[in-house]
PDB file of C-alpha atoms in Angstrom:
ATOM      1  CA  MET A 201     283.323  57.692  33.173  1.00 29.00           C
ATOM      2  CA  PHE A 202     282.145  55.053  35.478  1.00 31.00           C
ATOM      3  CA  ARG A 203     279.127  54.904  37.476  1.00 29.00           C
ATOM      4  CA  PRO A 204     277.313  51.927  40.058  1.00 30.00           C
ATOM      5  CA  TRP A 205     274.670  50.665  38.372  1.00 30.00           C
ATOM      6  CA  ALA A 206     272.334  48.338  40.160  1.00 29.00           C
ATOM      7  CA  LEU A 207     272.041  44.900  37.566  1.00 34.00           C
ATOM      8  CA  PRO A 208     269.631  42.095  37.439  1.00 33.00           C
ATOM      9  CA  ALA A 209     271.477  38.710  39.329  1.00 34.00           C
ATOM     10  CA  ARG A 210     272.424  36.225  36.433  1.00 36.00           C
ATOM     11  CA  THR A 211     274.529  33.376  36.859  1.00 33.00           C
ATOM     12  CA  ALA A 212     274.911  31.434  33.539  1.00 36.00           C
ATOM     13  CA  LEU A 213     277.272  28.140  34.254  1.00 33.00           C
ATOM     14  CA  ARG A 214     278.925  26.528  31.463  1.00 35.00           C
ATOM     15  CA  HIS A 215     281.332  24.302  30.057  1.00 33.00           C
ATOM     16  CA  GLY A 216     283.260  23.994  33.539  1.00 35.00           C
ATOM     17  CA  ASP A 217     283.676  28.678  33.234  1.00 37.00           C
ATOM     18  CA  ARG A 218     282.565  29.052  37.050  1.00 32.00           C
ATOM     19  CA  HIS A 219     284.141  31.395  39.651  1.00 32.00           C
ATOM     20  CA  THR A 220     283.603  32.416  42.429  1.00 31.00           C
ATOM     21  CA  GLU A 221     281.273  35.598  42.917  1.00 33.00           C
ATOM     22  CA  SER A 222     282.236  38.473  44.540  1.00 33.00           C
ATOM     23  CA  ASN A 223     280.471  41.196  46.636  1.00 32.00           C
ATOM     24  CA  VAL A 224     282.089  44.372  44.602  1.00 33.00           C
ATOM     25  CA  ASP A 225     280.465  47.260  43.508  1.00 41.00           C
ATOM     26  CA  ARG A 226     280.066  46.433  39.513  1.00 44.00           C
ATOM     27  CA  LEU A 227     280.518  49.563  37.415  1.00 49.00           C
ATOM     28  CA  VAL A 228     279.249  50.190  33.672  1.00 47.00           C
ATOM     29  CA  GLU A 229     280.238  52.597  31.721  1.00 47.00           C
ATOM     30  CA  ASP A 230     277.853  55.170  32.015  1.00 46.00           C
ATOM     31  CA  PRO A 231     275.623  55.417  28.780  1.00 42.00           C
ATOM     32  CA  THR A 232     274.424  59.299  28.986  1.00 40.00           C
ATOM     33  CA  ALA A 233     278.686  59.990  29.849  1.00 47.00           C
ATOM     34  CA  LYS A 234     278.994  59.470  25.807  1.00 47.00           C
ATOM     35  CA  GLY A 235     275.966  61.327  23.984  1.00 52.00           C
ATOM     36  CA  GLU A 236     274.108  58.445  25.364  1.00 88.00           C
ATOM     37  CA  LYS A 237     274.426  55.607  23.800  1.00 96.00           C
ATOM     38  CA  VAL A 238     273.073  53.199  24.204  1.00 98.00           C
ATOM     39  CA  LEU A 239     276.286  50.197  26.170  1.00 98.00           C
ATOM     40  CA  VAL A 240     276.644  46.571  24.934  1.00 98.00           C
ATOM     41  CA  GLU A 241     278.777  44.582  27.248  1.00 98.00           C
ATOM     42  CA  LEU A 242     280.666  41.892  26.740  1.00 98.00           C
ATOM     43  CA  PHE A 243     281.195  38.990  28.766  1.00 98.00           C
ATOM     44  CA  VAL A 244     283.609  37.403  26.805  1.00 98.00           C
ATOM     45  CA  MET A 245     287.601  35.274  27.475  1.00 98.00           C
ATOM     46  CA  SER A 246     290.278  36.072  24.649  1.00 98.00           C
ATOM     47  CA  ARG A 247     290.809  33.254  23.834  1.00 98.00           C
ATOM     48  CA  CYS A 248     287.549  31.888  23.402  1.00 98.00           C
ATOM     49  CA  PRO A 249     286.222  30.912  20.217  1.00 98.00           C
ATOM     50  CA  ASP A 250     282.621  31.831  21.275  1.00 98.00           C
ATOM     51  CA  ALA A 251     283.517  35.167  22.458  1.00 98.00           C
ATOM     52  CA  VAL A 252     285.408  35.149  18.773  1.00 98.00           C
ATOM     53  CA  LYS A 253     282.010  33.780  17.336  1.00 98.00           C
ATOM     54  CA  VAL A 254     280.176  36.486  18.910  1.00 98.00           C
ATOM     55  CA  GLU A 255     282.427  38.982  18.333  1.00 98.00           C
ATOM     56  CA  GLU A 256     282.631  38.338  14.141  1.00 98.00           C
ATOM     57  CA  VAL A 257     279.056  38.608  14.487  1.00 98.00           C
ATOM     58  CA  LEU A 258     278.810  42.568  16.005  1.00 98.00           C
ATOM     59  CA  SER A 259     281.354  43.583  13.314  1.00 98.00           C
ATOM     60  CA  SER A 260     278.673  43.865  10.850  1.00 97.00           C
ATOM     61  CA  VAL A 261     276.961  45.624  14.156  1.00 98.00           C
ATOM     62  CA  VAL A 262     280.282  48.203  14.934  1.00 98.00           C
ATOM     63  CA  LYS A 263     280.224  49.074  10.946  1.00 97.00           C
ATOM     64  CA  SER A 264     276.219  49.943  10.949  1.00 98.00           C
ATOM     65  CA  VAL A 265     275.273  51.927  14.030  1.00 98.00           C
ATOM     66  CA  TYR A 266     278.848  52.710  16.110  1.00 97.00           C
ATOM     67  CA  SER A 267     278.186  56.105  16.188  1.00 97.00           C
ATOM     68  CA  ILE A 268     275.095  55.526  18.624  1.00 98.00           C
ATOM     69  CA  MET A 269     276.836  52.460  20.702  1.00 98.00           C
ATOM     70  CA  ASP A 270     279.640  51.775  22.855  1.00 97.00           C
ATOM     71  CA  VAL A 271     280.962  48.464  23.987  1.00 98.00           C
ATOM     72  CA  GLN A 272     282.066  47.368  27.261  1.00 98.00           C
ATOM     73  CA  LEU A 273     284.237  44.378  28.041  1.00 98.00           C
ATOM     74  CA  ASN A 274     283.926  42.536  30.987  1.00 98.00           C
ATOM     75  CA  PHE A 275     286.227  39.331  31.546  1.00 98.00           C
ATOM     76  CA  ILE A 276     285.644  36.373  33.308  1.00 98.00           C
ATOM     77  CA  ALA A 277     288.458  35.425  35.200  1.00 98.00           C
ATOM     78  CA  SER A 278     288.830  34.280  39.211  1.00 97.00           C
ATOM     79  CA  LEU A 279     290.815  37.372  40.994  1.00 97.00           C
ATOM     80  CA  ASN A 280     294.059  36.209  42.643  1.00 97.00           C
ATOM     81  CA  PRO A 281     296.249  39.288  44.373  1.00 95.00           C
ATOM     82  CA  ASN A 282     299.322  35.898  43.421  1.00 96.00           C
ATOM     83  CA  ALA A 283     298.835  35.586  40.055  1.00 96.00           C
ATOM     84  CA  THR A 284     300.976  37.281  37.588  1.00 95.00           C
ATOM     85  CA  PHE A 285     298.622  39.594  36.224  1.00 96.00           C
ATOM     86  CA  GLY A 286     296.658  39.499  39.146  1.00 95.00           C
ATOM     87  CA  ALA A 287     293.845  36.926  37.901  1.00 97.00           C
ATOM     88  CA  ASP A 288     293.273  33.762  37.203  1.00 97.00           C
ATOM     89  CA  CYS A 289     292.249  32.609  33.683  1.00 98.00           C
ATOM     90  CA  LYS A 290     291.141  30.054  31.718  1.00 96.00           C
ATOM     91  CA  HIS A 291     293.140  29.857  29.679  1.00 96.00           C
ATOM     92  CA  GLY A 292     296.444  30.786  31.582  1.00 96.00           C
ATOM     93  CA  ASP A 293     298.249  33.839  31.163  1.00 97.00           C
ATOM     94  CA  ALA A 294     298.536  34.310  27.772  1.00 97.00           C
ATOM     95  CA  GLU A 295     294.811  34.448  28.101  1.00 98.00           C
ATOM     96  CA  CYS A 296     295.040  36.986  31.046  1.00 98.00           C
ATOM     97  CA  ARG A 297     297.732  39.306  28.502  1.00 98.00           C
ATOM     98  CA  GLY A 298     295.507  38.776  25.453  1.00 98.00           C
ATOM     99  CA  ASN A 299     292.418  40.017  28.176  1.00 98.00           C
ATOM    100  CA  ILE A 300     294.805  43.728  29.011  1.00 98.00           C
ATOM    101  CA  ASP A 301     295.045  44.129  25.315  1.00 98.00           C
ATOM    102  CA  GLU A 302     291.878  44.181  25.003  1.00 98.00           C
ATOM    103  CA  LEU A 303     291.758  46.606  27.428  1.00 98.00           C
ATOM    104  CA  CYS A 304     294.239  49.014  26.404  1.00 98.00           C
ATOM    105  CA  ALA A 305     293.103  49.232  23.039  1.00 98.00           C
ATOM    106  CA  LEU A 306     290.111  49.649  23.710  1.00 98.00           C
ATOM    107  CA  ARG A 307     289.985  52.595  25.877  1.00 97.00           C
ATOM    108  CA  HIS A 308     293.108  54.148  23.635  1.00 96.00           C
ATOM    109  CA  ARG A 309     290.466  54.036  20.561  1.00 96.00           C
ATOM    110  CA  SER A 310     289.829  56.540  18.047  1.00 94.00           C
ATOM    111  CA  ASP A 311     286.800  54.854  17.636  1.00 96.00           C
ATOM    112  CA  LEU A 312     284.971  52.136  17.801  1.00 97.00           C
ATOM    113  CA  PRO A 313     285.556  50.764  14.620  1.00 97.00           C
ATOM    114  CA  SER A 314     289.572  51.158  15.317  1.00 98.00           C
ATOM    115  CA  PHE A 315     289.294  48.698  18.543  1.00 98.00           C
ATOM    116  CA  TRP A 316     287.097  46.414  16.236  1.00 98.00           C
ATOM    117  CA  ARG A 317     289.808  46.196  13.494  1.00 98.00           C
ATOM    118  CA  PHE A 318     292.417  45.888  16.132  1.00 98.00           C
ATOM    119  CA  LEU A 319     289.827  42.712  17.741  1.00 98.00           C
ATOM    120  CA  LEU A 320     289.870  40.884  14.515  1.00 98.00           C
ATOM    121  CA  CYS A 321     292.634  40.714  14.174  1.00 98.00           C
ATOM    122  CA  LEU A 322     293.627  38.881  17.163  1.00 98.00           C
ATOM    123  CA  ASN A 323     291.450  36.902  16.855  1.00 98.00           C
ATOM    124  CA  SER A 324     292.193  35.884  13.223  1.00 98.00           C
ATOM    125  CA  HIS A 325     295.134  34.253  15.153  1.00 97.00           C
ATOM    126  CA  ILE A 326     293.572  33.377  18.683  1.00 97.00           C
ATOM    127  CA  GLU A 327     296.497  30.487  19.329  1.00 96.00           C
ATOM    128  CA  ASP A 328     299.042  33.953  19.592  1.00 97.00           C
ATOM    129  CA  ILE A 329     296.532  36.038  21.302  1.00 98.00           C
ATOM    130  CA  GLY A 330     298.871  36.971  24.377  1.00 96.00           C
ATOM    131  CA  SER A 331     301.696  37.260  22.438  1.00 93.00           C
ATOM    132  CA  GLY A 332     303.187  41.201  22.258  1.00 88.00           C
ATOM    133  CA  ASP A 333     304.154  40.885  18.665  1.00 94.00           C
ATOM    134  CA  LEU A 334     300.902  39.741  17.478  1.00 97.00           C
ATOM    135  CA  SER A 335     299.238  42.661  19.705  1.00 97.00           C
ATOM    136  CA  LEU A 336     301.750  45.343  18.219  1.00 96.00           C
ATOM    137  CA  LYS A 337     301.071  44.123  15.019  1.00 97.00           C
ATOM    138  CA  CYS A 338     297.731  44.296  14.876  1.00 98.00           C
ATOM    139  CA  ALA A 339     297.083  47.552  16.830  1.00 97.00           C
ATOM    140  CA  SER A 340     299.259  49.618  14.646  1.00 97.00           C
ATOM    141  CA  GLY A 341     297.486  47.131  11.840  1.00 97.00           C
ATOM    142  CA  ALA A 342     294.415  49.125  13.328  1.00 97.00           C
ATOM    143  CA  GLY A 343     295.505  52.440  13.178  1.00 96.00           C
ATOM    144  CA  LEU A 344     296.331  52.565  17.771  1.00 97.00           C
ATOM    145  CA  ASP A 345     297.358  55.330  18.989  1.00 96.00           C
ATOM    146  CA  THR A 346     300.670  52.615  19.662  1.00 97.00           C
ATOM    147  CA  ALA A 347     302.460  54.369  22.495  1.00 97.00           C
ATOM    148  CA  ALA A 348     299.693  54.825  24.560  1.00 97.00           C
ATOM    149  CA  PHE A 349     298.406  51.313  23.731  1.00 97.00           C
ATOM    150  CA  LEU A 350     301.856  49.481  24.681  1.00 97.00           C
ATOM    151  CA  ALA A 351     302.164  52.120  28.256  1.00 97.00           C
ATOM    152  CA  CYS A 352     298.710  50.493  28.931  1.00 98.00           C
ATOM    153  CA  SER A 353     299.629  46.784  29.129  1.00 97.00           C
ATOM    154  CA  GLU A 354     302.921  47.202  29.303  1.00 95.00           C
ATOM    155  CA  GLN A 355     301.800  49.085  32.818  1.00 93.00           C
ATOM    156  CA  ASN A 356     299.627  49.401  35.930  1.00 95.00           C
ATOM    157  CA  GLU A 357     296.194  50.634  34.537  1.00 97.00           C
ATOM    158  CA  GLY A 358     295.999  47.544  32.116  1.00 97.00           C
ATOM    159  CA  ARG A 359     295.924  45.727  35.307  1.00 97.00           C
ATOM    160  CA  SER A 360     294.108  48.140  37.481  1.00 97.00           C
ATOM    161  CA  LEU A 361     291.278  47.987  33.602  1.00 98.00           C
ATOM    162  CA  PHE A 362     291.323  43.528  33.827  1.00 98.00           C
ATOM    163  CA  LYS A 363     290.779  43.443  37.892  1.00 97.00           C
ATOM    164  CA  GLN A 364     287.437  45.395  37.589  1.00 97.00           C
ATOM    165  CA  SER A 365     286.344  44.052  34.278  1.00 98.00           C
ATOM    166  CA  ALA A 366     286.759  40.833  36.183  1.00 98.00           C
ATOM    167  CA  GLU A 367     284.744  42.526  38.850  1.00 97.00           C
ATOM    168  CA  ASN A 368     282.774  43.681  36.627  1.00 97.00           C
ATOM    169  CA  ALA A 369     281.172  39.969  35.458  1.00 97.00           C
ATOM    170  CA  GLN A 370     281.911  38.478  38.431  1.00 96.00           C
ATOM    171  CA  PHE A 371     279.532  40.903  40.391  1.00 95.00           C
ATOM    172  CA  ALA A 372     276.866  40.407  37.933  1.00 96.00           C
ATOM    173  CA  ARG A 373     277.040  36.350  38.442  1.00 96.00           C
ATOM    174  CA  VAL A 374     278.363  35.711  34.507  1.00 97.00           C
ATOM    175  CA  SER A 375     280.416  33.229  33.754  1.00 96.00           C
ATOM    176  CA  THR A 376     280.159  32.320  30.803  1.00 97.00           C
ATOM    177  CA  SER A 377     281.928  32.861  27.294  1.00 97.00           C
ATOM    178  CA  ALA A 378     279.910  34.635  25.856  1.00 98.00           C
ATOM    179  CA  THR A 379     277.705  36.415  27.116  1.00 98.00           C
ATOM    180  CA  VAL A 380     275.601  39.621  25.601  1.00 98.00           C
ATOM    181  CA  PHE A 381     274.199  42.883  27.644  1.00 98.00           C
ATOM    182  CA  ILE A 382     272.539  45.932  26.211  1.00 97.00           C
ATOM    183  CA  ASN A 383     272.327  48.820  28.702  1.00 96.00           C
ATOM    184  CA  GLY A 384     272.804  46.106  31.575  1.00 95.00           C
ATOM    185  CA  LYS A 385     270.732  43.522  30.982  1.00 95.00           C
ATOM    186  CA  PRO A 386     270.873  39.830  29.293  1.00 97.00           C
ATOM    187  CA  ARG A 387     270.914  39.649  26.114  1.00 97.00           C
ATOM    188  CA  CYS A 388     272.322  36.756  24.120  1.00 98.00           C
ATOM    189  CA  VAL A 389     274.777  33.986  24.674  1.00 98.00           C
ATOM    190  CA  GLU A 390     277.070  31.825  22.511  1.00 98.00           C
ATOM    191  CA  ASP A 391     278.435  28.756  23.940  1.00 97.00           C
ATOM    192  CA  GLY A 392     279.060  26.359  21.360  1.00 96.00           C
ATOM    193  CA  ASP A 393     275.719  27.235  20.073  1.00 97.00           C
ATOM    194  CA  TRP A 394     273.408  30.570  20.569  1.00 97.00           C
ATOM    195  CA  TYR A 395     270.941  30.099  23.995  1.00 96.00           C
ATOM    196  CA  ASP A 396     268.959  33.051  25.471  1.00 97.00           C
ATOM    197  CA  CYS A 397     268.462  34.952  22.314  1.00 97.00           C
ATOM    198  CA  PRO A 398     264.506  36.082  23.071  1.00 92.00           C
ATOM    199  CA  GLY A 399     265.536  38.282  19.690  1.00 92.00           C
ATOM    200  CA  GLY A 400     267.518  36.946  17.830  1.00 97.00           C
ATOM    201  CA  HIS A 401     271.324  36.366  16.796  1.00 97.00           C
ATOM    202  CA  ALA A 402     271.504  37.752  13.557  1.00 98.00           C
ATOM    203  CA  PRO A 403     273.746  40.871  13.056  1.00 98.00           C
ATOM    204  CA  GLY A 404     270.413  42.078  11.863  1.00 97.00           C
ATOM    205  CA  ASP A 405     268.317  41.501  15.588  1.00 97.00           C
ATOM    206  CA  PHE A 406     270.941  43.354  17.410  1.00 98.00           C
ATOM    207  CA  ILE A 407     270.893  46.462  14.873  1.00 98.00           C
ATOM    208  CA  ARG A 408     267.665  46.449  15.994  1.00 97.00           C
ATOM    209  CA  ASP A 409     267.313  46.187  19.306  1.00 97.00           C
ATOM    210  CA  ILE A 410     270.135  49.119  19.809  1.00 97.00           C
ATOM    211  CA  CYS A 411     268.210  51.543  17.358  1.00 97.00           C
ATOM    212  CA  ALA A 412     264.921  50.794  19.242  1.00 96.00           C
ATOM    213  CA  ALA A 413     267.027  51.251  22.362  1.00 96.00           C
ATOM    214  CA  TYR A 414     268.808  54.668  21.644  1.00 96.00           C
ATOM    215  CA  LYS A 415     267.164  57.805  23.472  1.00 94.00           C
ATOM    216  CA  GLY A 416     269.795  60.584  22.434  1.00 94.00           C
ATOM    217  CA  SER A 417     269.740  63.384  20.871  1.00 92.00           C
ATOM    218  CA  ASN A 418     271.514  62.742  17.997  1.00 92.00           C
ATOM    219  CA  PRO A 419     270.050  61.470  14.311  1.00 94.00           C
ATOM    220  CA  ARG A 420     269.921  57.819  14.226  1.00 95.00           C
ATOM    221  CA  PRO A 421     271.767  55.813  11.050  1.00 97.00           C
ATOM    222  CA  SER A 422     269.472  55.709   8.492  1.00 96.00           C
ATOM    223  CA  ILE A 423     269.943  51.384   8.630  1.00 97.00           C
ATOM    224  CA  CYS A 424     267.855  52.201  12.432  1.00 97.00           C
ATOM    225  CA  ALA A 425     264.438  53.093   9.752  1.00 95.00           C
ATOM    226  CA  GLN A 426     265.365  49.430   8.010  1.00 95.00           C
ATOM    227  CA  TYR A 427     264.454  48.070  11.056  1.00 90.00           C
ATOM    228  CA  LYS A 428     260.971  48.143  13.485  1.00 83.00           C
ATOM    229  CA  PRO A 429     261.791  47.414  17.015  1.00 74.00           C
ATOM    230  CA  THR A 430     259.580  44.706  18.591  1.00 69.00           C
ATOM    231  CA  THR A 431     258.601  43.833  22.466  1.00 54.00           C
ATOM    232  CA  LEU A 432     261.628  42.556  22.811  1.00 51.00           C
ATOM    233  CA  VAL A 433     263.641  45.097  22.693  1.00 49.00           C
ATOM    234  CA  VAL A 434     266.323  46.028  25.300  1.00 50.00           C
ATOM    235  CA  ASP A 435     265.389  49.163  26.545  1.00 47.00           C
ATOM    236  CA  ASP A 436     267.438  51.797  29.278  1.00 47.00           C
ATOM    237  CA  GLY A 437     264.902  51.391  31.816  1.00 45.00           C
ATOM    238  CA  TYR A 438     267.597  51.045  35.153  1.00 39.00           C
TER     239      TYR A 438
END
């Protein structure tokens, strides 16, 4: 389920990751649609080393608090109806293909940890991201429904997900991979180094903030008891 949310403007222009801003409606997954989970948005490029670094850090976060969080991928690309995949990607068509594969894996995951296994598998072969053979191998190894994954990645569903993803990034005015939002608000950026991370950028810092931002009715994971919220926690006040 997707709903439009009004978010604060955020512009981050580093290392030539500049893209034309768009006035399209930004659609962010409604955290209340999945049990009021905390929404972590990643503004990334699939073949970007900074994205790989952030996703590695978040792997520990997902293992610890996946029951109270969800993830949305917003890929940084320039929409172009004449391009092979409907957009121009900084690292070429292979990256666009990789973006689609990641979106399809996220859409057809059995749970968040299974998607993360897929993602880490791709990232361990970053130079081959966008290869159908690698994506299928990683999907199978992660326990995804490979038939659903392939149908998505090879047909219109995947391209539609990619288009919406790129529109989300453009509307949010985020052009640096990798940028992290929590519940619709900027939380951290990794672009050769970490910055704009007032709450820290270690796995425990993200765990703490996700635990504190969770307002759902289900119990928090036991690990949340180890962390005290800070005044820097990103809350869900849209």
